[in-house]
Amino acid sequence: INGKATSPHCYGTAVDLDTPNDQSSWAKVAKAACDAEADWVEPPEESTFNHVHADWRGFPVDSTYCKRIKPLVASTLKIIVTECLSGTC
C-alpha cells in the first residue's frame, strides 16, 4: 500500500489483480471488475498493465475506466435491437 494510510486496501474495499502485463489481458480483468460494479477501476494510463486496481468505495467516481466501456455495451445493444426490429437478426 506504499504507506498510504487512507488507501482503500487498508479497509478491505480494494484489490490489485495481477495480469500478464499486456493490454488485452488487462482489459478483460478490468471489464470483470466493472461487471462486479466496482466504483473505481484505475485507468491504465494511471498505472501499468501488470495489474488492475479496483475498489468499492461506496460512491461512483467519474474518472473510472468503467465509464469508458459501458457506453460501448449500450451502443452494441442498440444496434442489435434495431437489427431485430427490422427483421435482420
PDB file of C-alpha atoms in Angstrom:
ATOM      1  CA  ILE A   1       0.000   0.000   0.000  1.00  0.00           C
ATOM      2  CA  ASN A   2       3.144   2.078  -0.012  1.00  0.00           C
ATOM      3  CA  GLY A   3       2.425   3.950   3.186  1.00  0.00           C
ATOM      4  CA  LYS A   4      -0.966   5.380   2.280  1.00  0.00           C
ATOM      5  CA  ALA A   5      -2.954   5.159   5.492  1.00  0.00           C
ATOM      6  CA  THR A   6      -6.109   6.196   3.623  1.00  0.00           C
ATOM      7  CA  SER A   7      -5.785   3.549   0.912  1.00  0.00           C
ATOM      8  CA  PRO A   8      -8.986   1.562   0.384  1.00  0.00           C
ATOM      9  CA  HIS A   9      -6.782  -1.556   0.594  1.00  0.00           C
ATOM     10  CA  CYS A  10      -6.446  -0.842   4.337  1.00  0.00           C
ATOM     11  CA  TYR A  11     -10.212  -1.075   4.709  1.00  0.00           C
ATOM     12  CA  GLY A  12     -10.702  -4.228   2.657  1.00  0.00           C
ATOM     13  CA  THR A  13     -12.557  -2.422  -0.112  1.00  0.00           C
ATOM     14  CA  ALA A  14      -9.878  -2.574  -2.832  1.00  0.00           C
ATOM     15  CA  VAL A  15      -7.932  -5.198  -4.724  1.00  0.00           C
ATOM     16  CA  ASP A  16      -4.987  -5.262  -7.096  1.00  0.00           C
ATOM     17  CA  LEU A  17      -5.484  -8.118  -9.534  1.00  0.00           C
ATOM     18  CA  ASP A  18      -2.332  -9.381 -11.263  1.00  0.00           C
ATOM     19  CA  THR A  19      -2.403  -9.511 -15.057  1.00  0.00           C
ATOM     20  CA  PRO A  20       0.210 -10.793 -17.557  1.00  0.00           C
ATOM     21  CA  ASN A  21       1.354  -7.224 -18.354  1.00  0.00           C
ATOM     22  CA  ASP A  22      -0.428  -6.878 -21.689  1.00  0.00           C
ATOM     23  CA  GLN A  23      -3.299  -4.642 -22.718  1.00  0.00           C
ATOM     24  CA  SER A  24      -5.668  -7.393 -23.818  1.00  0.00           C
ATOM     25  CA  SER A  25      -5.465  -9.304 -20.532  1.00  0.00           C
ATOM     26  CA  TRP A  26      -5.673  -6.071 -18.572  1.00  0.00           C
ATOM     27  CA  ALA A  27      -8.868  -5.063 -20.427  1.00  0.00           C
ATOM     28  CA  LYS A  28     -10.547  -8.420 -19.712  1.00  0.00           C
ATOM     29  CA  VAL A  29      -9.790  -8.230 -15.993  1.00  0.00           C
ATOM     30  CA  ALA A  30     -10.810  -4.559 -15.845  1.00  0.00           C
ATOM     31  CA  LYS A  31     -14.123  -5.381 -17.548  1.00  0.00           C
ATOM     32  CA  ALA A  32     -14.737  -8.131 -14.991  1.00  0.00           C
ATOM     33  CA  ALA A  33     -14.152  -5.596 -12.198  1.00  0.00           C
ATOM     34  CA  CYS A  34     -16.604  -3.216 -13.878  1.00  0.00           C
ATOM     35  CA  ASP A  35     -19.111  -6.046 -14.204  1.00  0.00           C
ATOM     36  CA  ALA A  36     -18.670  -6.606 -10.454  1.00  0.00           C
ATOM     37  CA  GLU A  37     -19.799  -2.983 -10.026  1.00  0.00           C
ATOM     38  CA  ALA A  38     -16.503  -1.546  -8.810  1.00  0.00           C
ATOM     39  CA  ASP A  39     -16.830   2.168  -8.079  1.00  0.00           C
ATOM     40  CA  TRP A  40     -13.301   2.817  -9.344  1.00  0.00           C
ATOM     41  CA  VAL A  41     -11.161   0.880 -11.787  1.00  0.00           C
ATOM     42  CA  GLU A  42      -7.896   2.693 -12.235  1.00  0.00           C
ATOM     43  CA  PRO A  43      -7.381   3.619 -15.894  1.00  0.00           C
ATOM     44  CA  PRO A  44      -4.273   2.080 -17.481  1.00  0.00           C
ATOM     45  CA  GLU A  45      -2.625   5.431 -18.147  1.00  0.00           C
ATOM     46  CA  GLU A  46      -2.525   5.996 -14.384  1.00  0.00           C
ATOM     47  CA  SER A  47      -0.922   2.622 -13.704  1.00  0.00           C
ATOM     48  CA  THR A  48       0.549  -0.286 -15.667  1.00  0.00           C
ATOM     49  CA  PHE A  49      -0.791  -3.332 -17.484  1.00  0.00           C
ATOM     50  CA  ASN A  50       0.620  -5.710 -14.837  1.00  0.00           C
ATOM     51  CA  HIS A  51      -2.378  -5.274 -12.527  1.00  0.00           C
ATOM     52  CA  VAL A  52      -5.907  -3.921 -12.297  1.00  0.00           C
ATOM     53  CA  HIS A  53      -6.742  -1.802  -9.270  1.00  0.00           C
ATOM     54  CA  ALA A  54     -10.452  -1.886  -8.399  1.00  0.00           C
ATOM     55  CA  ASP A  55     -12.271  -0.608  -5.366  1.00  0.00           C
ATOM     56  CA  TRP A  56     -15.726  -0.348  -3.933  1.00  0.00           C
ATOM     57  CA  ARG A  57     -15.648   2.959  -2.066  1.00  0.00           C
ATOM     58  CA  GLY A  58     -19.408   3.397  -1.823  1.00  0.00           C
ATOM     59  CA  PHE A  59     -19.764   6.186  -4.362  1.00  0.00           C
ATOM     60  CA  PRO A  60     -19.157   6.424  -8.111  1.00  0.00           C
ATOM     61  CA  VAL A  61     -16.018   8.082  -9.465  1.00  0.00           C
ATOM     62  CA  ASP A  62     -16.302   9.911 -12.787  1.00  0.00           C
ATOM     63  CA  SER A  63     -12.803   9.025 -13.973  1.00  0.00           C
ATOM     64  CA  THR A  64     -13.230   5.259 -13.561  1.00  0.00           C
ATOM     65  CA  TYR A  65     -12.285   3.054 -16.514  1.00  0.00           C
ATOM     66  CA  CYS A  66     -15.814   1.574 -16.389  1.00  0.00           C
ATOM     67  CA  LYS A  67     -17.347   4.780 -17.754  1.00  0.00           C
ATOM     68  CA  ARG A  68     -15.326   4.259 -20.935  1.00  0.00           C
ATOM     69  CA  ILE A  69     -16.604   0.767 -21.677  1.00  0.00           C
ATOM     70  CA  LYS A  70     -20.254   0.932 -20.567  1.00  0.00           C
ATOM     71  CA  PRO A  71     -21.331   3.225 -23.435  1.00  0.00           C
ATOM     72  CA  LEU A  72     -19.919   0.623 -25.834  1.00  0.00           C
ATOM     73  CA  VAL A  73     -22.212  -2.016 -24.362  1.00  0.00           C
ATOM     74  CA  ALA A  74     -25.227   0.274 -24.661  1.00  0.00           C
ATOM     75  CA  SER A  75     -24.464   1.150 -28.281  1.00  0.00           C
ATOM     76  CA  THR A  76     -23.961  -2.522 -29.169  1.00  0.00           C
ATOM     77  CA  LEU A  77     -27.333  -3.408 -27.639  1.00  0.00           C
ATOM     78  CA  LYS A  78     -28.981  -0.586 -29.560  1.00  0.00           C
ATOM     79  CA  ILE A  79     -27.584  -1.968 -32.825  1.00  0.00           C
ATOM     80  CA  ILE A  80     -28.815  -5.483 -32.020  1.00  0.00           C
ATOM     81  CA  VAL A  81     -32.302  -4.290 -31.072  1.00  0.00           C
ATOM     82  CA  THR A  82     -32.507  -2.117 -34.206  1.00  0.00           C
ATOM     83  CA  GLU A  83     -31.482  -5.059 -36.405  1.00  0.00           C
ATOM     84  CA  CYS A  84     -34.015  -7.344 -34.748  1.00  0.00           C
ATOM     85  CA  LEU A  85     -36.823  -4.832 -35.125  1.00  0.00           C
ATOM     86  CA  SER A  86     -36.020  -4.567 -38.812  1.00  0.00           C
ATOM     87  CA  GLY A  87     -36.057  -8.366 -39.119  1.00  0.00           C
ATOM     88  CA  THR A  88     -32.342  -8.840 -39.842  1.00  0.00           C
ATOM     89  CA  CYS A  89     -31.220 -10.536 -36.658  1.00  0.00           C
TER      90      CYS A  89
END
